[in-house]
Coordinates of C-alpha atoms and ligand atoms in Angstrom, one line a residue:
Chain D
M8 CA 19.7 2.9 4.9
I9 CA 16.7 1.7 2.8
Q10 CA 17.2 -1.0 0.3
I11 CA 14.4 -2.0 -2.1
Q12 CA 14.8 -4.9 -4.4
E13 CA 12.6 -6.0 -7.2
L14 CA 9.5 -4.6 -5.6
H15 CA 6.2 -5.6 -7.3
K16 CA 2.7 -4.4 -6.2
R17 CA -0.5 -4.7 -8.0
F18 CA -4.0 -4.0 -6.8
S19 CA -6.1 -6.7 -8.4
K20 CA -5.3 -6.1 -12.1
N21 CA -3.7 -2.7 -11.7
K22 CA 0.0 -3.2 -11.7
V23 CA 1.4 -0.3 -9.8
L24 CA 5.0 -1.1 -9.0
I25 CA 6.8 -3.4 -11.5
G26 CA 10.2 -4.2 -10.1
V27 CA 11.4 -1.1 -8.2
D28 CA 15.1 -1.2 -7.2
L29 CA 16.0 1.6 -5.0
E30 CA 18.8 2.5 -2.5
I31 CA 18.4 5.4 -0.1
Q32 CA 21.5 6.3 1.9
N33 CA 21.2 7.7 5.4
G34 CA 21.1 11.5 5.7
G35 CA 19.7 13.9 3.1
I36 CA 16.5 14.7 1.5
Y37 CA 15.1 12.5 -1.3
A38 CA 12.2 13.7 -3.3
I39 CA 10.0 11.0 -4.8
L40 CA 8.4 12.4 -7.9
G41 CA 6.1 11.1 -10.6
P42 CA 2.7 11.7 -12.2
N43 CA -0.5 11.2 -10.3
G44 CA -1.1 7.5 -9.8
S45 CA 2.5 6.6 -10.5
G46 CA 2.8 4.7 -7.2
K47 CA 4.6 7.1 -4.9
T48 CA 2.2 6.7 -2.0
T49 CA 2.2 3.0 -2.7
L50 CA 6.0 2.8 -2.5
I51 CA 6.0 4.8 0.7
K52 CA 3.3 2.7 2.3
A53 CA 5.3 -0.4 1.3
I54 CA 8.2 0.9 3.3
L55 CA 5.9 1.4 6.3
G56 CA 4.4 -2.0 5.9
M57 CA 0.9 -0.6 5.3
V58 CA 0.9 -2.0 1.7
L59 CA 2.1 -5.6 1.4
P60 CA 4.2 -6.2 -1.7
N61 CA 3.5 -9.1 -4.0
K62 CA 7.1 -9.7 -4.7
G63 CA 10.4 -8.1 -3.7
K64 CA 12.3 -7.2 -0.5
I65 CA 12.7 -4.1 1.6
H66 CA 15.5 -3.8 4.0
L67 CA 15.9 -1.1 6.5
N68 CA 19.4 -0.8 8.0
Q69 CA 20.1 -4.3 6.7
K70 CA 17.0 -5.8 8.4
D71 CA 14.0 -7.2 6.3
I72 CA 10.9 -5.4 7.4
K73 CA 8.5 -8.2 6.3
N74 CA 6.1 -9.0 9.1
Q75 CA 7.9 -6.6 11.4
W76 CA 6.5 -3.7 13.3
K77 CA 9.1 -2.5 15.8
Y78 CA 11.1 -0.8 13.1
R79 CA 8.3 1.8 12.8
E80 CA 9.5 3.3 16.1
N81 CA 12.3 4.9 14.1
I82 CA 10.1 6.3 11.3
E83 CA 7.8 9.3 11.2
Y84 CA 5.1 9.4 8.6
L85 CA 2.9 12.2 7.3
P86 CA 0.0 10.7 5.3
Q87 CA -1.0 12.4 2.1
I88 CA -4.6 12.8 3.3
A89 CA -4.9 13.8 6.9
N90 CA -7.7 11.4 8.1
F91 CA -8.2 11.7 11.8
P92 CA -10.9 10.3 14.2
G93 CA -13.2 13.3 13.9
N94 CA -14.7 13.1 17.4
L95 CA -11.4 13.7 19.1
K96 CA -10.1 17.0 20.2
V97 CA -6.7 18.1 18.8
S98 CA -5.1 17.9 22.2
E99 CA -6.6 14.5 22.8
L100 CA -5.2 13.2 19.6
I101 CA -1.7 14.5 20.3
K102 CA -1.9 13.0 23.8
M103 CA -3.0 9.7 22.4
I104 CA -0.2 9.4 19.9
I105 CA 2.3 10.4 22.6
D106 CA 0.9 7.8 24.9
L107 CA 1.0 5.1 22.2
R108 CA 4.6 5.8 21.3
S109 CA 5.7 6.4 24.9
K110 CA 8.6 8.6 23.7
P111 CA 9.6 12.1 24.6
S112 CA 7.9 14.6 22.3
S113 CA 8.3 18.3 21.4
S114 CA 4.6 18.8 20.8
D115 CA 4.3 22.0 22.8
E116 CA 7.0 23.7 20.8
L117 CA 5.5 22.6 17.5
I118 CA 2.0 23.6 18.5
Q119 CA 3.4 27.1 19.2
R120 CA 5.4 27.2 15.9
F121 CA 2.3 26.4 13.9
G122 CA 0.1 28.6 16.0
L123 CA -2.3 25.8 16.9
E124 CA -3.1 26.8 20.4
P125 CA -6.5 28.2 19.7
F126 CA -7.5 24.9 18.1
L127 CA -6.3 22.5 20.9
D128 CA -9.9 22.2 22.3
K129 CA -11.6 21.9 18.9
K130 CA -12.8 18.6 17.5
L131 CA -10.8 17.4 14.5
N132 CA -13.7 17.2 12.1
T133 CA -14.4 21.0 12.6
L134 CA -10.9 22.1 11.5
S135 CA -10.1 23.5 8.1
G136 CA -8.1 21.5 5.6
G137 CA -4.8 23.5 6.2
T138 CA -5.2 23.5 10.0
K139 CA -5.6 19.7 9.8
Q140 CA -2.5 19.5 7.8
K141 CA -0.7 21.5 10.6
V142 CA -1.9 19.0 13.1
N143 CA -0.6 16.4 10.9
L144 CA 2.8 18.0 10.8
V145 CA 2.9 18.4 14.5
L146 CA 2.3 14.7 14.9
T147 CA 5.0 13.9 12.4
F148 CA 7.7 16.1 13.7
M149 CA 7.1 15.8 17.5
F150 CA 9.3 12.7 17.9
D151 CA 13.0 12.4 17.3
S152 CA 13.4 9.7 14.6
P153 CA 16.1 9.2 12.0
L154 CA 13.8 8.7 9.1
I155 CA 11.0 11.1 8.2
I156 CA 8.6 10.3 5.3
L157 CA 6.4 13.1 4.1
D158 CA 3.6 12.5 1.5
E159 CA 2.6 15.8 0.0
P160 CA 3.6 17.9 3.1
T161 CA 2.7 21.3 1.5
T162 CA -1.0 20.5 0.8
G163 CA -3.3 23.3 2.0
L164 CA -0.6 25.2 3.9
D165 CA -0.6 29.0 3.9
P166 CA 2.8 30.8 3.1
I167 CA 3.7 31.3 6.7
A168 CA 3.1 27.6 7.6
L169 CA 5.1 26.7 4.5
L170 CA 8.0 28.7 5.7
T171 CA 7.8 27.0 9.1
L172 CA 7.7 23.7 7.4
K173 CA 10.8 24.4 5.4
E174 CA 12.6 25.6 8.5
L175 CA 11.7 22.5 10.3
I176 CA 13.0 20.3 7.5
A177 CA 16.3 22.2 7.4
Q178 CA 16.6 22.0 11.1
E179 CA 16.0 18.2 11.2
K180 CA 18.2 17.6 8.2
K181 CA 21.1 19.2 10.1
K182 CA 20.8 16.5 12.7
G183 CA 21.6 13.9 10.0
K184 CA 18.1 12.7 9.4
T185 CA 16.9 11.1 6.2
F186 CA 13.8 12.5 4.4
L187 CA 11.6 10.9 1.8
I188 CA 9.3 13.6 0.4
T189 CA 6.7 13.5 -2.4
S190 CA 5.4 16.7 -3.8
H191 CA 4.0 18.1 -7.0
I192 CA 5.2 21.6 -6.1
M193 CA 8.5 21.7 -8.2
Q194 CA 9.6 25.0 -6.6
F195 CA 9.4 23.4 -3.2
V196 CA 11.3 20.2 -4.4
E197 CA 14.0 22.3 -6.0
E198 CA 14.5 24.2 -2.7
V199 CA 14.7 21.3 -0.4
A200 CA 15.7 18.1 -2.2
D201 CA 19.2 16.8 -2.5
E202 CA 18.2 14.0 -4.8
I203 CA 15.5 13.1 -7.1
V204 CA 13.8 9.8 -7.5
Y205 CA 11.5 9.7 -10.5
L206 CA 8.8 7.0 -10.6
L207 CA 7.2 6.2 -14.0
E208 CA 5.2 3.3 -15.2
G209 CA 5.9 1.3 -12.1
Q210 CA 9.7 1.7 -12.1
I211 CA 12.5 4.1 -11.1
Y212 CA 12.9 6.1 -14.3
F213 CA 15.6 8.4 -13.0
K214 CA 17.6 8.8 -9.9
G215 CA 20.1 11.6 -9.3
T216 CA 20.6 15.2 -8.3
I217 CA 18.8 18.0 -9.9
E218 CA 21.9 19.0 -11.8
E219 CA 22.2 15.6 -13.3
L220 CA 18.7 15.8 -14.3
Q221 CA 19.2 19.1 -16.0
N222 CA 22.2 17.8 -17.9
L223 CA 20.4 14.8 -19.0
T224 CA 17.4 16.6 -20.4
H225 CA 19.3 19.7 -21.6
K226 CA 16.8 21.9 -19.7
T227 CA 17.9 24.4 -17.2
N228 CA 14.4 24.9 -15.7
F229 CA 13.7 22.2 -13.2
E230 CA 10.0 22.1 -14.0
H231 CA 10.7 21.7 -17.7
A232 CA 13.3 19.1 -17.0
I233 CA 10.8 17.0 -15.2
A234 CA 8.3 17.5 -17.9
A235 CA 10.9 16.5 -20.5
L236 CA 11.6 13.4 -18.5
T237 CA 8.0 12.3 -18.7
A238 CA 7.7 13.1 -22.3
Q239 CA 10.8 11.2 -23.4
N240 CA 9.1 8.0 -22.3
V241 CA 6.0 8.4 -24.5
Chain J
M27 CA -3.0 -4.4 22.3
F28 CA -4.3 -3.2 25.7
K29 CA -3.7 0.4 24.9
I30 CA -5.8 0.0 21.7
L31 CA -8.5 -1.8 23.7
K32 CA -8.5 1.0 26.2
Y33 CA -8.9 3.7 23.6
S34 CA -11.7 1.8 21.8
F35 CA -13.4 0.9 25.0
Y36 CA -13.4 4.5 26.3
D37 CA -14.4 5.8 23.0
L38 CA -17.5 3.7 23.0
I39 CA -18.2 4.1 26.7
R40 CA -18.4 7.8 26.0
S41 CA -20.7 7.4 23.1
R42 CA -24.5 7.9 23.3
W43 CA -25.3 4.4 22.0
S44 CA -23.7 2.5 24.7
Y45 CA -25.8 4.4 27.3
V46 CA -29.0 3.8 25.2
Y47 CA -28.1 0.0 25.1
F48 CA -27.3 -0.1 28.9
L49 CA -30.5 1.9 29.8
F50 CA -32.5 -0.4 27.6
Y51 CA -31.4 -3.4 29.6
L52 CA -31.8 -1.6 32.9
L53 CA -35.3 -0.7 32.0
L54 CA -36.1 -4.2 30.6
G55 CA -34.8 -5.8 33.8
F56 CA -36.9 -3.5 36.1
V57 CA -40.0 -3.9 34.0
L58 CA -39.9 -7.6 33.8
L59 CA -39.1 -8.1 37.4
F60 CA -41.6 -5.8 38.9
L61 CA -44.4 -6.7 36.4
N62 CA -43.8 -10.4 36.6
N63 CA -42.8 -10.7 40.2
D64 CA -41.4 -14.0 39.3
L65 CA -37.7 -14.5 38.7
S66 CA -37.8 -17.7 36.6
K67 CA -40.5 -16.3 34.3
A68 CA -38.5 -13.1 34.0
V69 CA -35.5 -15.1 33.1
I70 CA -37.4 -17.0 30.3
T71 CA -38.7 -13.8 28.8
L72 CA -35.3 -12.2 29.0
M73 CA -33.8 -15.2 27.3
N74 CA -36.2 -14.8 24.4
I75 CA -35.3 -11.2 24.0
I76 CA -31.5 -11.5 24.6
I77 CA -31.1 -14.4 22.2
I78 CA -32.4 -12.3 19.3
L79 CA -31.3 -8.8 20.4
V80 CA -27.7 -9.5 21.5
P81 CA -26.6 -10.9 18.1
L82 CA -28.3 -8.0 16.3
I83 CA -26.7 -5.4 18.4
G84 CA -23.3 -7.1 18.3
T85 CA -23.5 -7.3 14.6
I86 CA -24.6 -3.8 13.9
F87 CA -22.2 -2.2 16.5
G88 CA -19.4 -4.3 15.1
V89 CA -19.7 -3.2 11.5
M90 CA -20.5 0.4 12.5
Y91 CA -17.5 0.7 14.8
F92 CA -15.1 -0.9 12.3
Y93 CA -16.1 1.4 9.5
N94 CA -16.3 4.5 11.7
S95 CA -12.8 3.9 13.1
R96 CA -11.2 3.6 9.7
E97 CA -9.3 6.9 10.4
F98 CA -8.1 5.8 13.8
T99 CA -7.0 2.4 12.2
E100 CA -5.0 4.2 9.5
L101 CA -3.3 6.4 12.1
L102 CA -2.4 3.3 14.2
L103 CA -1.0 1.4 11.2
A104 CA 1.8 3.8 10.7
Q105 CA 2.7 3.5 14.4
P106 CA 5.0 0.8 15.9
I107 CA 2.1 -1.5 16.7
K108 CA 1.4 -5.0 15.6
R109 CA -1.4 -5.3 13.1
T110 CA -3.2 -8.0 14.9
S111 CA -2.9 -5.8 18.2
I112 CA -4.7 -3.0 16.3
F113 CA -7.6 -5.1 15.1
L114 CA -8.0 -7.3 18.1
G115 CA -7.7 -4.4 20.4
Q116 CA -10.6 -2.6 18.7
Y117 CA -12.6 -5.9 18.6
F118 CA -12.2 -6.5 22.3
G119 CA -12.9 -2.8 23.0
V120 CA -16.3 -3.1 21.3
A121 CA -17.1 -6.5 22.6
C122 CA -16.2 -5.6 26.1
S123 CA -18.2 -2.5 26.2
L124 CA -21.3 -4.2 24.8
S125 CA -20.9 -7.1 27.2
L126 CA -20.5 -4.6 30.1
S127 CA -23.8 -2.9 29.1
L128 CA -25.5 -6.2 29.1
I129 CA -24.2 -7.5 32.3
L130 CA -24.6 -4.3 34.3
G131 CA -27.9 -3.3 32.7
L132 CA -29.5 -6.6 33.7
G133 CA -27.4 -7.3 36.7
I134 CA -28.3 -4.2 38.6
P135 CA -32.2 -4.7 38.6
F136 CA -31.8 -8.4 39.4
A137 CA -29.3 -7.8 42.2
L138 CA -31.6 -5.2 43.7
Y139 CA -34.5 -7.6 43.4
G140 CA -32.8 -10.1 45.6
L141 CA -31.2 -12.4 43.1
F142 CA -28.4 -13.5 45.4
E143 CA -30.8 -15.0 47.9
S144 CA -32.8 -16.9 45.2
N145 CA -31.9 -20.1 43.5
A146 CA -32.5 -18.5 40.1
I147 CA -29.0 -17.2 40.3
F148 CA -27.5 -20.0 38.3
D149 CA -30.1 -19.7 35.5
F150 CA -29.5 -16.0 35.5
S151 CA -25.7 -16.3 35.4
L152 CA -26.0 -18.8 32.5
L153 CA -28.1 -16.2 30.7
L154 CA -25.4 -13.5 31.1
V155 CA -22.7 -16.0 30.1
T156 CA -24.5 -17.0 26.9
G157 CA -25.3 -13.3 26.3
T158 CA -21.6 -12.5 26.5
F159 CA -20.7 -15.3 24.3
L160 CA -23.2 -14.2 21.7
T161 CA -21.8 -10.6 21.9
L162 CA -18.3 -11.9 21.4
I163 CA -19.3 -14.2 18.5
F164 CA -21.4 -11.8 16.6
T165 CA -19.1 -8.8 17.0
A166 CA -16.3 -10.9 15.7
M167 CA -18.3 -12.1 12.7
A168 CA -19.2 -8.5 12.0
F169 CA -15.5 -7.4 12.1
N170 CA -14.8 -10.2 9.7
I171 CA -17.4 -9.1 7.2
A172 CA -16.3 -5.4 7.6
I173 CA -12.6 -6.2 7.0
S174 CA -13.5 -8.1 3.9
N175 CA -15.7 -5.5 2.4
E176 CA -14.4 -2.0 1.5
N177 CA -17.9 -1.0 0.7
K178 CA -19.9 0.0 3.7
I179 CA -23.3 -0.7 2.3
M180 CA -22.3 -4.2 1.3
G181 CA -20.8 -4.8 4.6
F182 CA -23.9 -3.7 6.4
G183 CA -26.0 -5.8 4.1
Y184 CA -24.1 -8.9 4.7
S185 CA -24.1 -8.6 8.4
V186 CA -27.7 -8.0 8.6
L187 CA -28.3 -11.0 6.4
L188 CA -25.9 -13.0 8.6
W189 CA -28.0 -12.2 11.6
L190 CA -31.3 -12.8 9.9
F191 CA -30.0 -16.2 8.8
M192 CA -28.8 -17.2 12.2
A193 CA -31.7 -15.8 14.2
V194 CA -34.7 -16.7 11.9
I195 CA -34.0 -18.5 8.7
Y196 CA -31.9 -21.2 10.2
D197 CA -34.7 -22.2 12.6
G198 CA -37.1 -22.2 9.8
L199 CA -35.0 -24.5 7.7
F200 CA -34.4 -26.7 10.7
L201 CA -38.1 -27.1 11.5
M202 CA -38.9 -27.7 7.8
S203 CA -36.4 -30.5 7.6
L204 CA -37.8 -32.0 10.8
I205 CA -41.2 -32.1 9.2
L206 CA -40.0 -33.3 5.8
F207 CA -38.0 -36.2 7.2
E208 CA -40.4 -37.1 10.0
E209 CA -40.1 -40.8 9.5
Y210 CA -36.3 -40.8 10.1
P211 CA -34.6 -40.8 13.4
L212 CA -33.4 -37.2 13.6
D213 CA -31.9 -37.0 17.1
N214 CA -28.3 -36.7 16.0
F215 CA -29.2 -34.4 13.1
S216 CA -31.1 -32.1 15.5
L217 CA -28.2 -32.1 17.9
L218 CA -25.7 -31.3 15.2
A219 CA -27.9 -28.6 13.7
T220 CA -28.1 -27.0 17.1
M221 CA -24.4 -27.1 17.5
F222 CA -23.8 -25.2 14.3
N223 CA -25.9 -22.2 15.2
P224 CA -24.7 -20.3 18.3
I225 CA -28.1 -18.8 18.8
D226 CA -29.8 -22.2 18.9
L227 CA -27.1 -23.5 21.0
S228 CA -27.6 -20.8 23.6
R229 CA -31.3 -21.2 23.6
T230 CA -31.1 -24.9 24.1
L231 CA -28.6 -24.5 26.9
I232 CA -30.8 -22.1 28.8
L233 CA -34.0 -23.9 28.2
L234 CA -32.6 -27.2 29.4
K235 CA -31.0 -25.6 32.5
L236 CA -34.5 -24.1 33.3
D237 CA -35.8 -27.6 33.1
I238 CA -38.6 -26.9 30.6
S239 CA -37.4 -29.4 28.1
A240 CA -40.9 -30.7 27.9
L241 CA -41.6 -27.7 25.8
L242 CA -39.3 -29.1 23.2
G243 CA -41.4 -32.2 22.6
Y244 CA -40.0 -35.3 21.0
T245 CA -36.5 -34.2 20.6
G246 CA -36.6 -32.7 24.1
A247 CA -35.8 -36.1 25.7
V248 CA -32.8 -36.7 23.5
F249 CA -31.6 -33.1 24.1
K250 CA -32.1 -33.5 27.8
K251 CA -30.1 -36.7 27.7
F252 CA -27.3 -34.9 26.0
F253 CA -27.3 -31.3 27.3
G254 CA -28.4 -32.4 30.8
T255 CA -25.2 -34.3 31.4
Q256 CA -21.9 -32.7 32.5
L257 CA -20.4 -33.9 29.2
G258 CA -23.2 -32.2 27.3
L259 CA -22.7 -29.0 29.0
F260 CA -19.0 -29.2 28.6
I261 CA -19.4 -29.8 24.8
S262 CA -21.8 -27.0 24.3
I263 CA -19.6 -24.5 26.1
S264 CA -16.7 -25.7 24.1
M265 CA -18.7 -25.2 21.0
L266 CA -19.5 -21.7 22.0
C267 CA -15.7 -21.1 22.6
L268 CA -15.0 -22.5 19.2
W269 CA -17.6 -20.2 17.7
T270 CA -15.9 -17.3 19.4
L271 CA -12.3 -18.2 18.5
A272 CA -12.8 -19.1 14.9
P273 CA -13.9 -15.6 13.7
I274 CA -11.2 -14.0 16.0
F275 CA -8.5 -16.1 14.4
R276 CA -9.8 -15.3 10.9
L277 CA -9.8 -11.6 11.8
A278 CA -6.2 -11.7 12.9
W279 CA -5.3 -13.7 9.7
K280 CA -7.1 -11.3 7.5
A281 CA -5.6 -8.2 9.3
K282 CA -2.1 -9.4 8.6
R283 CA -2.8 -9.6 4.8
K284 CA -4.7 -6.5 4.0
D285 CA -3.4 -3.3 2.3
F286 CA -4.2 0.0 3.6
Ligands
LIG9 N1 -5.7 0.5 -1.5 C1 -5.7 0.5 -2.9 N2 -6.6 -0.3 -3.5 C2 -6.7 -0.3 -4.9 N3 -5.9 0.5 -5.7 C3 -5.0 1.3 -5.1 C4 -4.9 1.4 -3.7 N4 -4.0 2.3 -3.4 C5 -3.5 2.8 -4.5 N5 -4.2 2.2 -5.6 C6 -3.9 2.5 -7.0 O1 -2.6 2.5 -7.2 C7 -2.1 3.4 -8.1 C8 -1.0 4.3 -7.5 O2 -1.6 5.0 -6.4 P1 -0.7 6.0 -5.5 O3 -1.5 6.5 -4.5 O4 0.5 5.2 -5.1 O5 -0.2 7.1 -6.6 P2 0.6 8.4 -6.2 O6 1.8 8.4 -7.1 O7 0.8 8.6 -4.8 O8 -0.4 9.5 -6.9 P3 -0.6 11.1 -6.4 O9 0.4 11.9 -7.0 O10 -2.0 11.3 -7.0 O11 -0.6 11.1 -5.0 C9 -3.4 4.2 -8.5 O12 -3.8 3.8 -9.8 C10 -4.4 3.9 -7.4 O13 -5.7 3.8 -7.9
LIG10 MG1 0.1 9.9 -3.5

């Protein structure tokens, strides 16, 4: 369970999170939505300890994460932009991460599922954007952790890879894992998400199921409901 | 931390620049020895080169590696690894590979030349020790500058300035003040001024060990009295350690407080 209390984060003068309160129960898929620059990535990075809050607390399974690092053993993270050391080969990168984590991994199976075998000996800076994202996905899904955080997982994926991704998410969800996913593809969100967390102007503007959102905004179309949510504010 | 160190170290060892750096010293060692045919003279010439070049290379490699490994760093930050381990691991990876190039590059020709039978071995060892210190110090300072500056160009600029200041400008200022305040007793001032620049400190240490303090003129006698003693040597080495540890601690401190 993730508990976030009164989280504040600003980058010099830019106040990004202004008192975020959020509770995420174990199990299920939570979609974190919001316009560009609303602080989704910042919120995720705060949970990972990559961004350090100015104020507020984050607890993971009742434990304060401040200045901790061990808890990341139980989190998998897919960064929004797949930045990898360009001079490494795909296989070297995967091996390195496995070595660093010293945990059993299912990398071979995932490599096969995403059809990455032909690229294993290629350097990362020679890969196409979508192929990089597949490598990114392999790295994220190859360990068995209870919390999986995906920042824009669909970016650059072709339809087949997208299907594979959805299968993977469904398969891992069945094991009782918790997902935090950000995405701007509403169709994808509608398909996978159990609950929506809507971030606007530095705060949680809405939290609930898609149905609740539709009732609130009197819009049956999800995309329109989200748009209405944003418009209500201004 | 050692896993990170290992990866950074291998990453650098495989890179072309490490070889160039290693080969440069190898060549330098051979040329100096076989042209000079005199170990002591070769050590002095080497000192003059090392004292300027090692800080420069440490600085440039330090910033370059820090900025180039940004992706690697980001990847590591999401892993269950302590932040200080990530940055210190990378730092020691760079510093170790540079030191190794220096020690092997110069050590091989000198060993082949018959260093172990000569009594120049202590002078030579001191040269390598100070060279290693300078590598540790300037790489650490470069990492400090890089972690505090998102902008690469600024980071590079500041580190080159730092090197220029320590290697050239500081000495100029020092000499000028000696001339300006000629009438005053400047012994303690000179000693202190030397302590506050690791390059000067290294140079003084080696020169006095080589027993050519006469070259230093008036202040030479004072220096000899200080650095020549056990206590002096102890204090100078401690000063070099301090110079190494201070930027390493600041790096660890800064690493804990940065957003990525
Ligand atoms: N390291 C940083 N330094 C300075 N400002 C930052 C940093 N990271 C994020 N920001 C700022 O914080 C704000 C929120 O950024 P964030 O990346 O969290 O948005 P987002 O909701 O993920 O947007 P997107 O939908 O485009 O991914 C933006 O204004 C961004 O410029
Ligand atoms: Mg984002």
